[in-house]
GROMACS .gro file of C-alpha atoms in nm:
model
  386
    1UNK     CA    1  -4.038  -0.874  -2.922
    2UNK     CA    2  -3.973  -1.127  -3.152
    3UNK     CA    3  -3.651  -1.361  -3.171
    4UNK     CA    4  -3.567  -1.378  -3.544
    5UNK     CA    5  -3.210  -1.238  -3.598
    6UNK     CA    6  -3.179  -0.834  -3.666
    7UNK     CA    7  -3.134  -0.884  -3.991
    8UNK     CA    8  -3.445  -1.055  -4.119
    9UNK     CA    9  -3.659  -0.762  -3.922
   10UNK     CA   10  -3.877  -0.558  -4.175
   11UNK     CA   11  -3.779  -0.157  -4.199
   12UNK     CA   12  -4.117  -0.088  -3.961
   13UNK     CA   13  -3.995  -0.355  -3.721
   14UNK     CA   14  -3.623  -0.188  -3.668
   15UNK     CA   15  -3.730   0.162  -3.642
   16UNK     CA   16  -4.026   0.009  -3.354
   17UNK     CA   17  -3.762  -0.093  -3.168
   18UNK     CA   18  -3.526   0.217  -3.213
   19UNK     CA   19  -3.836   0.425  -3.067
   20UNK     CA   20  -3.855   0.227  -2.784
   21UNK     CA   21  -3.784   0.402  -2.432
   22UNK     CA   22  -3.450   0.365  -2.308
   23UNK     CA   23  -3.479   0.187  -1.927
   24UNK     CA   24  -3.191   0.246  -1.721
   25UNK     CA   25  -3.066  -0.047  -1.523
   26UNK     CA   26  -3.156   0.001  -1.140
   27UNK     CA   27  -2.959  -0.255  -0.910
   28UNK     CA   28  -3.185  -0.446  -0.678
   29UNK     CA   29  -3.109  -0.349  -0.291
   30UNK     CA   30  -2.967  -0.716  -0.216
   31UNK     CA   31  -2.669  -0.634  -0.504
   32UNK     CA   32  -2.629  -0.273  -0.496
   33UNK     CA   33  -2.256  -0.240  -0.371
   34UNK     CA   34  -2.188  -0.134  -0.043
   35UNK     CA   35  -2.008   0.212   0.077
   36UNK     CA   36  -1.699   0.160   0.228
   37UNK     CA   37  -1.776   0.261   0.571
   38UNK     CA   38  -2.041  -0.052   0.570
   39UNK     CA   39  -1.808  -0.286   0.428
   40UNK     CA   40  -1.567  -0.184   0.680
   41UNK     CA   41  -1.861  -0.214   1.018
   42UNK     CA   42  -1.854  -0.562   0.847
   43UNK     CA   43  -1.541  -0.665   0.853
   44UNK     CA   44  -1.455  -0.532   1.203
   45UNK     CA   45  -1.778  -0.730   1.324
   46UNK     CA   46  -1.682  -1.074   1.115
   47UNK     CA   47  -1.290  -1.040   1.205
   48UNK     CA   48  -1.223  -0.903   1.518
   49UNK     CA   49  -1.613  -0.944   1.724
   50UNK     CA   50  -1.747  -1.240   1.577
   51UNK     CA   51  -1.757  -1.462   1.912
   52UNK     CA   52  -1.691  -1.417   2.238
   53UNK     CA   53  -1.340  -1.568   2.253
   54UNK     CA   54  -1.234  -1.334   1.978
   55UNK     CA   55  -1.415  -1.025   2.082
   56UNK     CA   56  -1.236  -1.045   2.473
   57UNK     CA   57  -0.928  -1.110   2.278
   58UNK     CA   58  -0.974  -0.788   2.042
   59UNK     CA   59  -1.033  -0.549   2.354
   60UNK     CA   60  -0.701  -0.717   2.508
   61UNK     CA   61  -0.506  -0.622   2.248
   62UNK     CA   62  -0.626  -0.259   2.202
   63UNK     CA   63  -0.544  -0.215   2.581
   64UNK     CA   64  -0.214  -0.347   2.521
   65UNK     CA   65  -0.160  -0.121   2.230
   66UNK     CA   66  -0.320   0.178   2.479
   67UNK     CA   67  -0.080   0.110   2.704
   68UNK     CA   68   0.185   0.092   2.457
   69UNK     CA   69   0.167   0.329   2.200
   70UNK     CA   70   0.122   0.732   2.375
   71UNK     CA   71   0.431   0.629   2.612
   72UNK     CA   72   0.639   0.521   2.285
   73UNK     CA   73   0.518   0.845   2.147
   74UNK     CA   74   0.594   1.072   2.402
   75UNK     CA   75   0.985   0.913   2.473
   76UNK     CA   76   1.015   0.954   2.075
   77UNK     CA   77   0.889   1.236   2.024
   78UNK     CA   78   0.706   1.486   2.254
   79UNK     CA   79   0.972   1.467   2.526
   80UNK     CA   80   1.277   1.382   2.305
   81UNK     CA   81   1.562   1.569   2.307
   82UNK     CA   82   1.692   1.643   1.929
   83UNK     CA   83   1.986   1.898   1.928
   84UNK     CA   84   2.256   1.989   2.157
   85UNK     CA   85   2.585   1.815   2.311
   86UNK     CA   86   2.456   1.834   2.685
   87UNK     CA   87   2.390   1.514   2.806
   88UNK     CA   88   2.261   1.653   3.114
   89UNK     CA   89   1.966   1.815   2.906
   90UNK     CA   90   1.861   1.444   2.799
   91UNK     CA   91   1.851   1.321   3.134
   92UNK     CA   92   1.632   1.623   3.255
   93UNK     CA   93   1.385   1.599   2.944
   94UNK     CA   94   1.301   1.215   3.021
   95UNK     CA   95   1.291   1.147   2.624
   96UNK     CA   96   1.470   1.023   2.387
   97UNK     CA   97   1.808   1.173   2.361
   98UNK     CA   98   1.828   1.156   1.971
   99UNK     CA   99   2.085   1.495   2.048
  100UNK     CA  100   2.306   1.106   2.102
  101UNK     CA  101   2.304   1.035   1.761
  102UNK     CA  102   2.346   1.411   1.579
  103UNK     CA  103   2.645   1.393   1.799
  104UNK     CA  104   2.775   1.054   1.678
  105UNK     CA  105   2.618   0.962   1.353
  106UNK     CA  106   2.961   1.019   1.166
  107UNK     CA  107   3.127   0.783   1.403
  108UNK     CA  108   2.866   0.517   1.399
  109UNK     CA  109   2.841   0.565   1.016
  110UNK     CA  110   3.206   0.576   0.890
  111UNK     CA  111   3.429   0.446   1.261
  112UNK     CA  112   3.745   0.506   1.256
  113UNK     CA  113   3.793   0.630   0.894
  114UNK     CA  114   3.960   0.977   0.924
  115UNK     CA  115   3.723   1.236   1.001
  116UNK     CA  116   3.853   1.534   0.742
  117UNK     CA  117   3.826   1.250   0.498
  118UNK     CA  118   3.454   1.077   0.557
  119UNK     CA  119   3.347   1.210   0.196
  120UNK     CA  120   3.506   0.925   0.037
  121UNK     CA  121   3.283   0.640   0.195
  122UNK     CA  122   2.999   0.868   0.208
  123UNK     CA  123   3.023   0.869  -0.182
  124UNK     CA  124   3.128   0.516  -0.200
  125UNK     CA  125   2.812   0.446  -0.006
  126UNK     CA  126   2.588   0.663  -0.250
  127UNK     CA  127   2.763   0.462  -0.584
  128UNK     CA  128   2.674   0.158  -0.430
  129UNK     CA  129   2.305   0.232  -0.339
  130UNK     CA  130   2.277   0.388  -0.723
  131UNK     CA  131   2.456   0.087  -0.872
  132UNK     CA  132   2.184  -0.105  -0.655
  133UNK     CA  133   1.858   0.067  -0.772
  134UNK     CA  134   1.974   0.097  -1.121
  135UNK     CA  135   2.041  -0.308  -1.071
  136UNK     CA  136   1.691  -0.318  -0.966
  137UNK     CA  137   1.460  -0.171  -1.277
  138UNK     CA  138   1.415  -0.433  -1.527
  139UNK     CA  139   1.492  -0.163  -1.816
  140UNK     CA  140   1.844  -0.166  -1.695
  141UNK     CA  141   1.894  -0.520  -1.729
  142UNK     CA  142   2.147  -0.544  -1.991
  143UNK     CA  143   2.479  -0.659  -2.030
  144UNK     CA  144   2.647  -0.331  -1.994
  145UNK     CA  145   2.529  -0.414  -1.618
  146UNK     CA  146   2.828  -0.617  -1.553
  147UNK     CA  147   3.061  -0.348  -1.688
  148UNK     CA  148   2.910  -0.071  -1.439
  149UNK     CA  149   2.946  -0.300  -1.155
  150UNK     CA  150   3.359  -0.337  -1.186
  151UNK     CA  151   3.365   0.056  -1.238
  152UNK     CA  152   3.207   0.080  -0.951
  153UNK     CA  153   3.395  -0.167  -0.733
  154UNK     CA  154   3.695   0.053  -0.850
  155UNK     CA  155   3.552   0.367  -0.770
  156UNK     CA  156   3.458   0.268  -0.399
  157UNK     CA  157   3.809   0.025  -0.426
  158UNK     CA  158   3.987   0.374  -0.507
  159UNK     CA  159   3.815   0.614  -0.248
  160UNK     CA  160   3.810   0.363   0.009
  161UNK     CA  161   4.217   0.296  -0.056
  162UNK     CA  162   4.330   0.635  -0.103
  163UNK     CA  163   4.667   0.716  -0.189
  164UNK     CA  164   4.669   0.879  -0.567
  165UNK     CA  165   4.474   1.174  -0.677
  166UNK     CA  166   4.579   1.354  -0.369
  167UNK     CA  167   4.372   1.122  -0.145
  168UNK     CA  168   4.565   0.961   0.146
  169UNK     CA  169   4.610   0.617   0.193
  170UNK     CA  170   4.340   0.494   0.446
  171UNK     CA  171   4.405   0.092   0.564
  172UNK     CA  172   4.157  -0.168   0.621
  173UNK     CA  173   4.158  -0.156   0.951
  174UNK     CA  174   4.024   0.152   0.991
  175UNK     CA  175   3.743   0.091   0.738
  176UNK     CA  176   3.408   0.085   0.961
  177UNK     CA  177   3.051   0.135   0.978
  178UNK     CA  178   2.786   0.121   0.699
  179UNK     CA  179   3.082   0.138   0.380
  180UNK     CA  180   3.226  -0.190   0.547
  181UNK     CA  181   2.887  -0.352   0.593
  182UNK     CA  182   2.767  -0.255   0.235
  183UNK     CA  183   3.104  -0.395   0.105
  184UNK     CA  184   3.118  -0.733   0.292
  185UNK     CA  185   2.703  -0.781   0.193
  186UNK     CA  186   2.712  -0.670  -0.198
  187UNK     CA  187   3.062  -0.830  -0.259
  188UNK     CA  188   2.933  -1.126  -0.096
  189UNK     CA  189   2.648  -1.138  -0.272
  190UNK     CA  190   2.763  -1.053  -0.625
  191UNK     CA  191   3.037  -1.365  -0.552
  192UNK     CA  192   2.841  -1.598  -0.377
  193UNK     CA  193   2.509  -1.636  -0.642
  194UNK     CA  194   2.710  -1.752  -0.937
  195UNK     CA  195   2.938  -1.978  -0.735
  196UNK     CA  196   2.639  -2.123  -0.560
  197UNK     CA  197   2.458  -2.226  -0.894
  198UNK     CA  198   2.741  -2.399  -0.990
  199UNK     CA  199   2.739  -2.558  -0.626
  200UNK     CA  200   2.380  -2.658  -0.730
  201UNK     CA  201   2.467  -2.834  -1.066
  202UNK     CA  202   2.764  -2.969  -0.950
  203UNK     CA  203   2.582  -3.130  -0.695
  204UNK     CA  204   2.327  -3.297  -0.967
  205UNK     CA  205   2.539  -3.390  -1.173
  206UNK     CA  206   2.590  -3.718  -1.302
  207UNK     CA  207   2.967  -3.739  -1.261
  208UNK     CA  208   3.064  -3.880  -0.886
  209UNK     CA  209   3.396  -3.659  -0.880
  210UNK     CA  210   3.216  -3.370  -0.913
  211UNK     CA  211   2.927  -3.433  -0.728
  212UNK     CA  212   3.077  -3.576  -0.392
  213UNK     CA  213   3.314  -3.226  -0.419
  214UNK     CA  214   2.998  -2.999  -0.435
  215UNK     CA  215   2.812  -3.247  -0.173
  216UNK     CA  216   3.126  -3.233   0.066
  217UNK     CA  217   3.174  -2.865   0.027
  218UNK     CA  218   2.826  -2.768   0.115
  219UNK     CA  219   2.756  -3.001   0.394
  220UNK     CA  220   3.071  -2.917   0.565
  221UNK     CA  221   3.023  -2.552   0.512
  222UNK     CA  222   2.649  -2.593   0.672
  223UNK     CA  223   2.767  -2.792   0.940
  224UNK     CA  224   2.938  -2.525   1.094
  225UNK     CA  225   2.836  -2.142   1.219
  226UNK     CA  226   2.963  -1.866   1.046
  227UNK     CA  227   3.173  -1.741   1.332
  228UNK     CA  228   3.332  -2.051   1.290
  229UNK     CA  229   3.464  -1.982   0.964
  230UNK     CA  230   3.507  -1.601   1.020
  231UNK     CA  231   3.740  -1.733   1.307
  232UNK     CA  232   3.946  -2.015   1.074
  233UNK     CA  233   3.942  -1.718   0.805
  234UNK     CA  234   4.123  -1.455   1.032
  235UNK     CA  235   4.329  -1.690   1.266
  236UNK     CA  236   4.361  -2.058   1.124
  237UNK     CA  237   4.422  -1.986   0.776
  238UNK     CA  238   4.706  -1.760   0.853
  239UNK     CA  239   4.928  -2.033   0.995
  240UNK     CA  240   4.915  -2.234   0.659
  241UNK     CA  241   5.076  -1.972   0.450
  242UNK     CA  242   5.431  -1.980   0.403
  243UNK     CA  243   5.670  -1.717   0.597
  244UNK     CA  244   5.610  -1.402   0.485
  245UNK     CA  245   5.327  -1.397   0.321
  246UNK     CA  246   4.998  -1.206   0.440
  247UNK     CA  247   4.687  -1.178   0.311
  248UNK     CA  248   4.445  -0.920   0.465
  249UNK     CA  249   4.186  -0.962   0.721
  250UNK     CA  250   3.932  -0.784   0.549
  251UNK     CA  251   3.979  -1.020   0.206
  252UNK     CA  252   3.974  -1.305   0.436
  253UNK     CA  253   3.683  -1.253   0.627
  254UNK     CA  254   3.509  -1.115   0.280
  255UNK     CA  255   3.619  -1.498   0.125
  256UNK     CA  256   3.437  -1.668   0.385
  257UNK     CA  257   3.165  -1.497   0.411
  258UNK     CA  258   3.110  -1.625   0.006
  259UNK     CA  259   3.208  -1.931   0.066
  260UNK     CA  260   2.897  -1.941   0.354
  261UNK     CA  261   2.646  -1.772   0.192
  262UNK     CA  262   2.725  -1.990  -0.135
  263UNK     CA  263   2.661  -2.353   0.042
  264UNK     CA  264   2.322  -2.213   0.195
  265UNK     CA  265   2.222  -2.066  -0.166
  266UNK     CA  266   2.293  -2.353  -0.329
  267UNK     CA  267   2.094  -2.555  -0.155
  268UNK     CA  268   1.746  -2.281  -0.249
  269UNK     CA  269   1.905  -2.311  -0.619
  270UNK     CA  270   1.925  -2.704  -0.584
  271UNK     CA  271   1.509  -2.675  -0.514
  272UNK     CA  272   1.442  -2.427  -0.782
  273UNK     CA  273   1.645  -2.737  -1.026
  274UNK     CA  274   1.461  -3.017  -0.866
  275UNK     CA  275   1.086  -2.842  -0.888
  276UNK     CA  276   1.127  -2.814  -1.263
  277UNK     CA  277   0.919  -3.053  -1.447
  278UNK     CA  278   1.164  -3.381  -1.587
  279UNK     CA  279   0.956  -3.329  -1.916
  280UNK     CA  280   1.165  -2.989  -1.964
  281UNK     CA  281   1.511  -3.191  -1.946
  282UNK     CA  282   1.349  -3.448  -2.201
  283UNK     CA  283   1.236  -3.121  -2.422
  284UNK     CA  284   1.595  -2.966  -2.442
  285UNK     CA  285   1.760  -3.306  -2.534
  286UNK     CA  286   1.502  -3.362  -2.775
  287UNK     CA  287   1.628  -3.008  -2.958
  288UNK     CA  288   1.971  -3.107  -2.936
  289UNK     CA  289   2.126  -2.843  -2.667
  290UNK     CA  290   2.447  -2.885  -2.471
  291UNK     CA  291   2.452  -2.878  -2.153
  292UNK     CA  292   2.543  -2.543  -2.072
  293UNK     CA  293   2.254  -2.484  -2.324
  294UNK     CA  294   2.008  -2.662  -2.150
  295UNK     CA  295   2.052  -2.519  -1.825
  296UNK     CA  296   2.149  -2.136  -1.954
  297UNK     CA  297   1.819  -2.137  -2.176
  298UNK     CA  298   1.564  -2.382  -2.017
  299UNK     CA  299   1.627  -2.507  -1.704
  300UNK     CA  300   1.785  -2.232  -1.474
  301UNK     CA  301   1.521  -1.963  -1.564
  302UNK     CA  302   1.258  -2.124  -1.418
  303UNK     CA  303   1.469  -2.275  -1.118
  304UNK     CA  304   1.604  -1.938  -1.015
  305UNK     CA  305   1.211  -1.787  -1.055
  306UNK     CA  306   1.109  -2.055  -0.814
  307UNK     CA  307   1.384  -1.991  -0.570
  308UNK     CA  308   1.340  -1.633  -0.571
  309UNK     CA  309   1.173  -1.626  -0.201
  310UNK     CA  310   1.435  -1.860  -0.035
  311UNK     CA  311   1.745  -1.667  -0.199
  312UNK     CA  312   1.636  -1.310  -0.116
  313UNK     CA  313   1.608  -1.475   0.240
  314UNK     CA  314   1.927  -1.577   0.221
  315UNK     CA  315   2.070  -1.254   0.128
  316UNK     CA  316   1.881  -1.079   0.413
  317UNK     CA  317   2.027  -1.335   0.647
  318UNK     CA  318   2.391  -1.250   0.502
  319UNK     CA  319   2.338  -0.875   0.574
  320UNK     CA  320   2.276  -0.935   0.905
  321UNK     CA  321   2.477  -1.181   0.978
  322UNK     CA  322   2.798  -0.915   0.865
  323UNK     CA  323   2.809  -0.804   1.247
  324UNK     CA  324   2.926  -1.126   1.276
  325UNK     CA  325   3.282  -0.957   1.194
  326UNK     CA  326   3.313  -0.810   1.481
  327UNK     CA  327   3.481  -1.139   1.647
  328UNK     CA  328   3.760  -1.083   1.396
  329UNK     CA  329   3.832  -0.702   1.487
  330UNK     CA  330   3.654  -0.559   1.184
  331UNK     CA  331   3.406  -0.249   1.273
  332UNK     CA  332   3.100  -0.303   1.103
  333UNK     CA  333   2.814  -0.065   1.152
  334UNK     CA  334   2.613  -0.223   1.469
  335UNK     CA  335   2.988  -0.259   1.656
  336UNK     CA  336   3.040   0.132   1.560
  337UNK     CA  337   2.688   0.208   1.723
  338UNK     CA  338   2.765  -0.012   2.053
  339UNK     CA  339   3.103   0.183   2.044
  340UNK     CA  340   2.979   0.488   2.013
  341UNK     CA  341   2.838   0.492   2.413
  342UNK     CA  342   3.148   0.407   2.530
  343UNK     CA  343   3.151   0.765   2.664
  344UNK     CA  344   3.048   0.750   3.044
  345UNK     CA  345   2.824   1.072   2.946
  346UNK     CA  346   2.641   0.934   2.679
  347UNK     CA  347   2.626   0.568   2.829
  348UNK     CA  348   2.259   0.546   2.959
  349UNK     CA  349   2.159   0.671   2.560
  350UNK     CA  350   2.236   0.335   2.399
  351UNK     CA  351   1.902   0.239   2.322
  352UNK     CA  352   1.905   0.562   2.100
  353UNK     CA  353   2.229   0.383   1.914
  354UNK     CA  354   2.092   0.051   1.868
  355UNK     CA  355   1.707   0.195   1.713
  356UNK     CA  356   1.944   0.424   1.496
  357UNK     CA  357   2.140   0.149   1.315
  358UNK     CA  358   1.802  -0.105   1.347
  359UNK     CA  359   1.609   0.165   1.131
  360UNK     CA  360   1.901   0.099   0.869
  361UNK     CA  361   1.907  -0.270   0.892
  362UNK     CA  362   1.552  -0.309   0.845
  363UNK     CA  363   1.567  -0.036   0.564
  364UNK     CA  364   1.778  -0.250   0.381
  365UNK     CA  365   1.631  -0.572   0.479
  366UNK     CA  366   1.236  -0.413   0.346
  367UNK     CA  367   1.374  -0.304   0.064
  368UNK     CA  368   1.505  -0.661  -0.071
  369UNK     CA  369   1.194  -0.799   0.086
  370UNK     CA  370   0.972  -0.586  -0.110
  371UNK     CA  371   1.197  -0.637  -0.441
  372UNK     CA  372   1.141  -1.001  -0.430
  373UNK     CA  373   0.728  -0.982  -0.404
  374UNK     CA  374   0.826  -0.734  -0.735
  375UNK     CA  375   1.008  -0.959  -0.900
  376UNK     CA  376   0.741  -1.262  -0.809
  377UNK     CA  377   0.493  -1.051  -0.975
  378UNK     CA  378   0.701  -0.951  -1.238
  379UNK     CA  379   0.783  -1.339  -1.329
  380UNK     CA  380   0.415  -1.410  -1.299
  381UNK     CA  381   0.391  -1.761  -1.391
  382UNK     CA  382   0.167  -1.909  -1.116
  383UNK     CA  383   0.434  -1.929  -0.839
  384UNK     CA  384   0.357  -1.575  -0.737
  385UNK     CA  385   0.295  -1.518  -0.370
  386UNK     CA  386  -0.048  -1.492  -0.255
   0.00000   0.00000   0.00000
């Protein structure tokens, strides 16, 4: 075949080549792909038996997980017990007794709210998780955002409350369970994220008034534990206020909660501002922005998309860590599900209690966990997780 380009070929030489037999490409054996269930013989063979020391440790663990897994099963689920109000049929089956928690899932869910009237937190519970996913898609983000957040604080504000419409008043205090732990972790969260970027700047910037109040405020805050300031909240602060005056528990402990999860925030936005390259500082002076400018258009968008893995684990931290009220007489959900077997019949079933209300921790805590790898890859800009 000759190598002059196509189009100085004569007529004869282009319709040669057009009667040519077509050859079909035919891998050689050494690159033809493998099927899956080779590729997967390989792996097990170069992961898990590739010496000695790693294939004695592979047959360890599968007879730990043999030993492990068909009891789990079998208390779970074969020999479980799933309806009934008989305690006595639990201890007979020799399963799970999850009977325990179709029994009490209203009390460990709502506490002490009023029982005729556990529809309000149920829907407070189901604006909040639809204010949350909606929060969530990316096609949502627009400003109108902000106004369907304050609705819905005064929805849930307004069923939670009581008192017009027909609804009767319900106080604080007997707010409980998964509403209260929602409203202590989303409040918090909502407050503490803007006040802890402005923790961050404060604490960079170039005026020492400013900058030793943001550096005092966050070291002192991290120096102590959160039941520390959950206790000053509820008992200290109270003795400061003039005679007369009360402010209630629930606000209190919700205020320092933000003020806590704020100083630790501040510190992941305060490495999101310090890994952005000085040249982008110099490039927004250069252009003549403010400084509200600077940071609102240049800087903070890529600090925040840095510290998106070191915020979302502070927000998981701060859901937990709402149990913490419990030192301050507020019923959260994991204090409704340890008071829940305070029956002397349904006592020994407390392991049933605590798996219940762990399934909905760590359904909440996957869930941000899983929207922050989204949002990583969403912001793809070479930081993303690998």
């Amino acid at each position: 075949m000759t190598d002059r380009p196509r189009f100085e070929e004569t007529p004869d030489e282009i319709f040669a080549h057009e009667e040519e037999p077509f050859e079909p490409h035919v891998p050689s054996p050494a690159v033809r792909p493998k099927g899956p269930h080779l590729a997967a013989f390989e792996w097990i063979k170069a992961n898990l038996f590739s010496s000695v020391p790693n294939t004695l440790l592979t047959l360890f663990g599968l007879w730990l997980l043999w030993q492990a897994i068909p009891p789990m099963l079998d208390w779970a689920l074969f020999s479980a017990v799933w309806h009934g109000d008989d305690p006595t049929l639990c201890r007979q089956a020799g399963g799970a007794c999850w009977a325990f928690v179709e029994q009490k899932h209203r009390f460990i869910l709502f506490g002490l709210y009023p029982w005729d009237e556990q529809w309000r937190p149920l829907l407070a519970v189901c604006m909040f998780i639809a204010a949350l996913v909606t929060t969530c898609c990316p096609r949502f983000w627009k400003p109108w955002l902000a106004g369907m957040w304050i609705v819905v604080f005064a929805a849930c504000a307004l069923l939670m409350w009581g008192g017009v419409l027909g609804m009767t008043f319900v106080d604080t205090g007997q707010w409980g369970g998964l509403p209260l732990t929602l409203i202590l972790s989303v409040v918090g969260m909502v407050c503490s994220f803007p006040l802890a970027i402005l923790l961050a700047l404060g604490r960079r910037s170039d005026l020492p008034a400013i900058r030793s109040v943001c550096v005092g405020f966050i070291e002192f805050v991290r120096g102590v534990p959160l039941v520390s300031v959950l206790f000053m909240a509820s008992v200290m602060f109270p003795l400061f206020l003039p005679e007369g005056v009360t402010i209630n528990k629930l606000l209190r402990a919700q205020v320092g909660i933000i003020l806590f999860t704020a100083a630790y925030l501040a510190e992941a936005v305060r490495g999101g501002l310090q890994a952005v390259p000085r040249g982008q500082y110099e490039a927004a002076d250069a252009i003549g922005l403010g400084y509200w400018q600077k940071m609102g258009l240049i800087i903070l968008p890529q600090a925040l998309k840095v510290s998106i893995p070191p915020l979302v684990n502070q927000f998981i931290s701060m859901f937990k860590d709402t149990s913490l009220v419990i030192i301050i007489g507020l019923f959260d959900l994991l204090t409704t599900a340890k008071t829940a077997v305070a029956e002397p019949q349904w006592r020994p079933f407390f392991v049933e209690s605590y798996v219940f209300v762990a399934m909905i921790y760590w359904s909440f805590c996957f869930f941000m966990s899983r929207y922050s790898q989204f949002l990583e890859r969403l912001m793809d800009t070479g930081h993303r997780r690998t």
